[in-house]
Short mmCIF file of C-alpha atoms in Angstrom, two decimals:
data_model
loop_
_atom_site.label_atom_id
_atom_site.label_comp_id
_atom_site.label_asym_id
_atom_site.label_seq_id
_atom_site.Cartn_x
_atom_site.Cartn_y
_atom_site.Cartn_z
CA MET A 1 -43.95 -61.44 -37.04
CA SER A 2 -47.74 -61.71 -36.64
CA THR A 3 -49.65 -58.55 -35.82
CA SER A 4 -49.32 -56.96 -32.26
CA SER A 5 -51.77 -58.14 -29.57
CA ASN A 6 -50.79 -55.47 -27.21
CA ASN A 7 -53.94 -53.64 -28.08
CA PHE A 8 -56.32 -56.42 -26.74
CA ARG A 9 -59.33 -55.26 -25.48
CA GLY A 10 -60.87 -58.47 -23.88
CA LEU A 11 -60.84 -56.66 -20.58
CA ALA A 12 -61.79 -53.15 -21.48
CA ASP A 13 -60.77 -50.72 -18.80
CA GLN A 14 -62.86 -52.38 -16.09
CA THR A 15 -61.37 -53.84 -12.75
CA TYR A 16 -60.97 -57.61 -12.78
CA ILE A 17 -59.67 -59.95 -10.18
CA MET A 18 -58.27 -63.52 -10.22
CA ASP A 19 -57.88 -66.44 -7.83
CA GLY A 20 -55.18 -66.59 -5.17
CA GLY A 21 -52.63 -69.51 -4.65
CA LEU A 22 -54.20 -72.41 -5.99
CA GLU A 23 -51.37 -74.82 -5.20
CA THR A 24 -50.65 -73.52 -1.72
CA THR A 25 -54.56 -73.51 -0.99
CA LEU A 26 -54.44 -77.38 -2.23
CA ILE A 27 -51.48 -78.09 0.05
CA PHE A 28 -52.09 -76.33 3.27
CA GLU A 29 -56.12 -76.15 3.25
CA HIS A 30 -57.08 -79.34 1.65
CA GLY A 31 -54.03 -81.52 2.44
CA TYR A 32 -53.26 -82.44 -1.01
CA ASP A 33 -49.48 -83.94 -1.77
CA LEU A 34 -48.79 -82.11 -5.24
CA PRO A 35 -45.72 -83.78 -6.44
CA GLU A 36 -43.79 -81.05 -8.48
CA PHE A 37 -46.30 -78.68 -7.03
CA ALA A 38 -48.72 -79.92 -9.86
CA ALA A 39 -52.31 -79.24 -9.45
CA PHE A 40 -53.63 -80.60 -12.77
CA PRO A 41 -53.74 -84.17 -11.89
CA LEU A 42 -56.90 -83.22 -9.91
CA LEU A 43 -58.76 -83.03 -13.31
CA ASN A 44 -58.40 -86.82 -13.49
CA GLN A 45 -61.23 -87.50 -11.23
CA GLN A 46 -64.68 -86.08 -10.37
CA LYS A 47 -63.49 -85.37 -6.71
CA GLY A 48 -60.83 -83.40 -7.96
CA ARG A 49 -62.82 -81.61 -10.61
CA ASP A 50 -65.42 -80.67 -7.97
CA ILE A 51 -62.64 -79.26 -5.40
CA LEU A 52 -61.48 -77.22 -8.38
CA LYS A 53 -64.84 -76.10 -9.12
CA ASP A 54 -65.63 -75.21 -5.45
CA TYR A 55 -62.43 -73.27 -5.60
CA TYR A 56 -62.90 -71.17 -8.19
CA VAL A 57 -66.41 -70.47 -6.94
CA ARG A 58 -65.34 -68.89 -4.04
CA TYR A 59 -63.57 -66.32 -6.11
CA ILE A 60 -66.47 -66.02 -8.51
CA ASP A 61 -68.59 -65.01 -5.50
CA VAL A 62 -66.26 -62.28 -4.47
CA ALA A 63 -66.25 -60.85 -7.90
CA ARG A 64 -69.92 -61.12 -8.20
CA LYS A 65 -70.36 -59.49 -4.87
CA ASN A 66 -68.13 -56.70 -5.88
CA ARG A 67 -69.33 -56.16 -9.27
CA PHE A 68 -65.65 -56.95 -10.92
CA GLY A 69 -64.80 -58.94 -13.84
CA PHE A 70 -62.85 -62.23 -13.18
CA ILE A 71 -60.28 -64.03 -15.00
CA LEU A 72 -60.31 -67.97 -14.88
CA GLU A 73 -57.04 -69.31 -14.80
CA GLY A 74 -56.59 -73.05 -15.07
CA PRO A 75 -54.66 -75.48 -13.05
CA THR A 76 -52.23 -76.14 -15.62
CA TYR A 77 -48.96 -74.25 -14.57
CA ARG A 78 -47.41 -77.76 -14.60
CA ALA A 79 -49.06 -79.37 -17.46
CA SER A 80 -46.23 -78.87 -20.19
CA SER A 81 -44.09 -81.59 -21.19
CA SER A 82 -40.75 -81.40 -19.16
CA TRP A 83 -43.05 -81.27 -16.19
CA GLY A 84 -45.78 -83.91 -17.55
CA GLU A 85 -42.62 -86.35 -18.25
CA LYS A 86 -41.66 -86.29 -14.42
CA LEU A 87 -45.25 -87.10 -13.51
CA GLY A 88 -45.55 -89.77 -15.92
CA TYR A 89 -47.72 -88.08 -18.50
CA ASP A 90 -47.10 -88.12 -22.27
CA HIS A 91 -48.28 -85.69 -24.83
CA VAL A 92 -51.23 -87.25 -25.53
CA GLU A 93 -52.35 -87.16 -21.64
CA LEU A 94 -51.10 -83.64 -21.52
CA LYS A 95 -53.28 -82.53 -24.29
CA ARG A 96 -56.21 -84.27 -22.71
CA ILE A 97 -55.74 -82.32 -19.40
CA ASN A 98 -55.05 -78.90 -20.93
CA THR A 99 -58.19 -79.37 -22.81
CA ALA A 100 -60.10 -80.63 -19.55
CA ALA A 101 -58.81 -77.39 -17.68
CA ILE A 102 -60.22 -75.24 -20.36
CA THR A 103 -63.58 -77.04 -20.38
CA LEU A 104 -63.93 -76.42 -16.73
CA LEU A 105 -63.30 -72.88 -17.08
CA THR A 106 -65.94 -72.58 -19.97
CA ASN A 107 -68.44 -74.37 -18.03
CA LEU A 108 -67.98 -72.19 -14.95
CA LYS A 109 -68.09 -69.21 -17.38
CA ASN A 110 -71.24 -69.98 -18.96
CA SER A 111 -72.65 -70.61 -15.56
CA PHE A 112 -71.95 -67.40 -13.85
CA ALA A 113 -70.87 -64.73 -16.32
CA ASP A 114 -73.10 -61.69 -17.03
CA ASP A 115 -72.95 -58.32 -18.40
CA LYS A 116 -72.05 -57.00 -14.82
CA ASN A 117 -69.58 -59.68 -14.10
CA PRO A 118 -67.62 -60.67 -17.32
CA MET A 119 -65.49 -63.68 -17.30
CA LEU A 120 -62.15 -64.41 -19.27
CA ILE A 121 -60.74 -67.74 -19.99
CA SER A 122 -57.04 -68.00 -19.82
CA GLY A 123 -54.61 -71.15 -20.33
CA CYS A 124 -52.05 -71.04 -17.46
CA ILE A 125 -48.57 -71.79 -18.55
CA GLY A 126 -45.43 -72.07 -16.23
CA PRO A 127 -41.78 -72.02 -16.81
CA GLN A 128 -39.97 -74.93 -18.67
CA GLY A 129 -37.72 -75.20 -15.77
CA ASP A 130 -37.83 -73.87 -12.13
CA GLY A 131 -39.36 -70.74 -11.47
CA TYR A 132 -36.96 -69.18 -9.07
CA GLN A 133 -33.41 -70.72 -10.10
CA ILE A 134 -32.13 -70.97 -13.48
CA ASP A 135 -30.35 -73.94 -14.28
CA HIS A 136 -30.66 -73.89 -18.02
CA LYS A 137 -31.93 -71.15 -20.35
CA LEU A 138 -34.01 -71.77 -23.50
CA THR A 139 -33.41 -69.64 -26.60
CA PRO A 140 -36.36 -67.89 -27.78
CA THR A 141 -36.90 -70.47 -30.58
CA GLU A 142 -36.64 -73.32 -28.23
CA ALA A 143 -39.20 -71.51 -26.09
CA GLU A 144 -41.33 -70.95 -29.04
CA ALA A 145 -41.36 -74.62 -30.04
CA TYR A 146 -41.66 -75.97 -26.24
CA HIS A 147 -44.47 -73.56 -25.06
CA GLY A 148 -46.25 -73.63 -28.54
CA VAL A 149 -47.67 -76.96 -28.02
CA GLN A 150 -49.60 -76.20 -24.93
CA ILE A 151 -50.64 -72.64 -26.43
CA GLY A 152 -52.15 -74.54 -29.47
CA THR A 153 -53.95 -76.81 -27.09
CA PHE A 154 -55.38 -74.12 -25.29
CA LYS A 155 -56.63 -72.22 -28.38
CA LYS A 156 -58.20 -75.25 -29.95
CA ALA A 157 -59.98 -75.74 -26.45
CA GLY A 158 -61.62 -72.41 -26.55
CA ALA A 159 -59.30 -70.40 -24.15
CA GLU A 160 -59.59 -66.39 -24.81
CA ILE A 161 -55.81 -65.74 -23.61
CA VAL A 162 -52.83 -67.49 -22.29
CA SER A 163 -51.07 -66.32 -19.38
CA ALA A 164 -47.15 -67.33 -18.59
CA TYR A 165 -46.36 -67.27 -14.89
CA THR A 166 -43.11 -66.93 -12.89
CA ILE A 167 -40.93 -66.41 -16.05
CA ASN A 168 -37.46 -65.53 -14.80
CA TYR A 169 -35.68 -64.67 -17.66
CA VAL A 170 -36.21 -62.84 -20.83
CA GLU A 171 -35.59 -65.36 -23.83
CA GLU A 172 -38.30 -67.77 -22.58
CA ALA A 173 -40.59 -64.97 -22.47
CA ILE A 174 -39.56 -63.74 -26.00
CA GLY A 175 -40.52 -67.41 -27.22
CA ILE A 176 -43.90 -67.64 -25.41
CA ALA A 177 -44.96 -64.27 -27.11
CA TRP A 178 -43.77 -65.61 -30.49
CA ALA A 179 -45.74 -68.82 -30.11
CA ALA A 180 -48.99 -66.90 -28.92
CA LEU A 181 -48.51 -64.57 -31.67
CA SER A 182 -48.18 -67.38 -34.36
CA GLN A 183 -51.34 -68.85 -33.38
CA GLY A 184 -53.35 -65.84 -32.84
CA ILE A 185 -54.06 -66.10 -29.40
CA PRO A 186 -53.23 -62.86 -26.83
CA ALA A 187 -50.35 -63.77 -24.25
CA VAL A 188 -49.70 -62.16 -20.81
CA ILE A 189 -46.21 -62.29 -19.60
CA SER A 190 -45.91 -62.54 -15.82
CA PHE A 191 -42.41 -62.26 -14.47
CA THR A 192 -41.35 -62.81 -11.07
CA VAL A 193 -38.87 -60.94 -9.24
CA GLU A 194 -36.58 -61.55 -6.03
CA THR A 195 -36.59 -58.76 -2.90
CA ASP A 196 -34.35 -56.61 -4.62
CA GLY A 197 -37.08 -56.19 -7.61
CA ARG A 198 -34.79 -58.05 -10.34
CA LEU A 199 -35.71 -60.94 -12.00
CA PRO A 200 -33.81 -64.33 -10.86
CA SER A 201 -31.81 -63.61 -13.59
CA GLY A 202 -30.49 -60.40 -12.45
CA GLN A 203 -32.09 -58.33 -15.21
CA PRO A 204 -33.96 -55.17 -13.97
CA LEU A 205 -37.73 -55.59 -14.68
CA GLY A 206 -38.10 -52.66 -16.77
CA GLU A 207 -35.16 -53.90 -19.13
CA ALA A 208 -37.13 -57.33 -19.37
CA ILE A 209 -40.30 -55.85 -20.43
CA THR A 210 -38.82 -53.33 -22.78
CA ARG A 211 -36.56 -56.09 -24.45
CA VAL A 212 -39.51 -58.67 -24.90
CA ASP A 213 -41.37 -55.72 -26.52
CA ALA A 214 -38.67 -54.87 -28.83
CA GLU A 215 -38.21 -58.46 -29.84
CA THR A 216 -41.78 -59.16 -30.21
CA ASP A 217 -43.12 -55.92 -32.00
CA GLY A 218 -45.06 -54.98 -28.65
CA GLY A 219 -46.58 -58.86 -28.73
CA PRO A 220 -47.70 -59.38 -25.48
CA ALA A 221 -51.13 -58.17 -24.47
CA TYR A 222 -49.83 -56.89 -21.41
CA TYR A 223 -47.41 -57.83 -18.29
CA MET A 224 -47.96 -58.96 -14.97
CA ILE A 225 -45.56 -59.53 -11.90
CA ASN A 226 -46.82 -62.68 -9.56
CA CYS A 227 -45.15 -64.49 -6.75
CA ALA A 228 -43.49 -61.57 -5.09
CA HIS A 229 -44.83 -59.32 -2.27
CA PRO A 230 -45.43 -55.38 -3.28
CA SER A 231 -42.63 -54.82 -1.18
CA HIS A 232 -40.04 -56.37 -3.39
CA PHE A 233 -40.69 -54.32 -6.38
CA LYS A 234 -42.66 -51.24 -5.16
CA HIS A 235 -39.22 -49.13 -4.76
CA ILE A 236 -38.53 -49.84 -8.75
CA LEU A 237 -41.60 -48.22 -9.57
CA THR A 238 -40.41 -44.61 -9.31
CA SER A 239 -39.78 -43.57 -13.07
CA ASP A 240 -42.16 -42.47 -15.58
CA GLN A 241 -40.76 -44.85 -18.39
CA ASP A 242 -43.09 -46.20 -20.75
CA TRP A 243 -42.67 -49.85 -19.48
CA LEU A 244 -44.76 -49.13 -16.31
CA GLY A 245 -47.81 -48.63 -18.36
CA ARG A 246 -47.33 -52.15 -19.76
CA ILE A 247 -48.13 -53.84 -16.53
CA ARG A 248 -51.80 -54.14 -15.98
CA ALA A 249 -51.80 -57.09 -13.51
CA VAL A 250 -50.18 -58.31 -10.27
CA ARG A 251 -50.40 -61.16 -8.55
CA ALA A 252 -48.56 -61.30 -5.26
CA ASN A 253 -47.60 -63.15 -2.35
CA ALA A 254 -49.03 -62.90 1.07
CA SER A 255 -45.48 -63.25 2.53
CA LYS A 256 -42.57 -60.84 2.68
CA LYS A 257 -40.23 -63.56 2.51
CA SER A 258 -38.01 -64.48 -0.33
CA HIS A 259 -38.64 -67.30 -2.73
CA ALA A 260 -35.64 -69.43 -0.82
CA GLU A 261 -37.43 -68.86 2.58
CA LEU A 262 -40.77 -69.70 1.17
CA ASP A 263 -39.32 -73.07 -0.26
CA ASP A 264 -38.13 -73.95 3.27
CA CYS A 265 -41.38 -73.09 5.13
CA GLU A 266 -43.40 -75.99 6.66
CA GLU A 267 -46.31 -73.69 7.47
CA LEU A 268 -48.47 -71.51 5.31
CA ASP A 269 -47.58 -67.52 5.65
CA ARG A 270 -50.72 -65.91 5.29
CA GLY A 271 -48.90 -62.60 6.01
CA ASN A 272 -51.04 -59.49 7.11
CA LEU A 273 -54.41 -59.39 5.32
CA THR A 274 -55.26 -55.78 5.90
CA GLU A 275 -51.76 -54.84 4.66
CA PHE A 276 -51.86 -57.09 1.76
CA GLY A 277 -55.01 -55.16 0.61
CA GLU A 278 -53.72 -51.77 1.19
CA ASP A 279 -50.30 -52.61 -0.36
CA ASN A 280 -51.79 -53.83 -3.71
CA VAL A 281 -54.22 -51.13 -4.30
CA ASP A 282 -51.18 -48.59 -3.47
CA LEU A 283 -49.46 -49.92 -6.51
CA THR A 284 -52.14 -48.10 -8.70
CA HIS A 285 -50.20 -45.15 -7.82
CA PHE A 286 -47.14 -46.07 -9.70
CA LEU A 287 -48.84 -48.26 -12.22
CA PRO A 288 -51.25 -46.06 -14.41
CA ASN A 289 -52.90 -49.18 -16.12
CA LEU A 290 -53.19 -51.69 -13.04
CA HIS A 291 -56.65 -52.75 -13.07
CA ILE A 292 -56.21 -56.81 -12.44
CA PHE A 293 -55.43 -58.19 -9.10
CA GLY A 294 -55.06 -61.56 -7.87
CA GLY A 295 -53.05 -63.49 -5.45
CA CYS A 296 -50.01 -66.05 -5.37
CA CYS A 297 -48.30 -67.99 -2.80
CA GLY A 298 -50.35 -68.08 0.60
CA THR A 299 -53.33 -66.12 -0.43
CA ASP A 300 -56.83 -67.09 -0.80
CA HIS A 301 -60.19 -65.57 -1.41
CA HIS A 302 -60.03 -63.80 1.82
CA HIS A 303 -56.80 -61.74 0.51
CA ILE A 304 -58.55 -61.10 -2.89
CA GLU A 305 -61.66 -59.65 -1.06
CA GLU A 306 -59.29 -57.33 1.16
CA ILE A 307 -58.20 -55.97 -2.29
CA CYS A 308 -61.65 -55.22 -3.45
CA HIS A 309 -62.74 -53.49 -0.44
CA ASN A 310 -59.89 -51.30 -0.83
CA ILE A 311 -60.48 -50.85 -4.27
CA LYS A 312 -63.87 -49.24 -3.16
CA VAL A 313 -62.78 -46.85 -0.66
#
């Protein structure tokens, strides 16, 4: 195993923000049909790239106004082979798309980053299967091989870190961490949880984090929780266990609905904006190293700005 990356210092101790729900914003605000919930095809045309650039600049403006750092996360959640194949993309096209995503983020960083507003370029990874229902589990070795292709492309294109979202069982997380370690790039593992605070696999979050760290020699740079409302997992953050200190980021949903309920929604549930900001910052009382905040389904730059206002209080 390669050297552990959990001492990654690319973020220092500064507060960082991330963007919100890219896909839900594109669907409900811009009227895009996103087959397989994939945003990456927008990179194929100048109009799509302009929409993505404008989207990120909204959040960059929030970060600059509040003097926070910003993590640039690419639109590549579905740009891996199993999802790409469903959309008609072969491995050559996916390499081009993933490279184009990092190029877009690099150009934004070069245009807007400075000493007061540092930025970090992250290659966004999604699960090999559905993020909320487990039909088939990869072994850690299979996951390492599967995700290693996309991770390698991100590394060559200039990504500084890779972030794996809505991971719902521990074996896939271990494989992603192995792949990142072998290629020398820090990785973030973001688990999603159900309304009971457990992974869709049924495993408690703390057990999942502890096992990944044990199987990878503490490989992930840090852990994140995404695509769940704070009320879904706050109740499990009640101990003084070491795993709580490994969570440095949260990208919460605006809605308190379950994954199944959200999947059936025909209208966007933006939740309660004021409550969202308060709930996110309240998590810092339970997660000692939490200093990275973003949004997931149903959130936009207004939600992230509300978090920023609460951090300042």
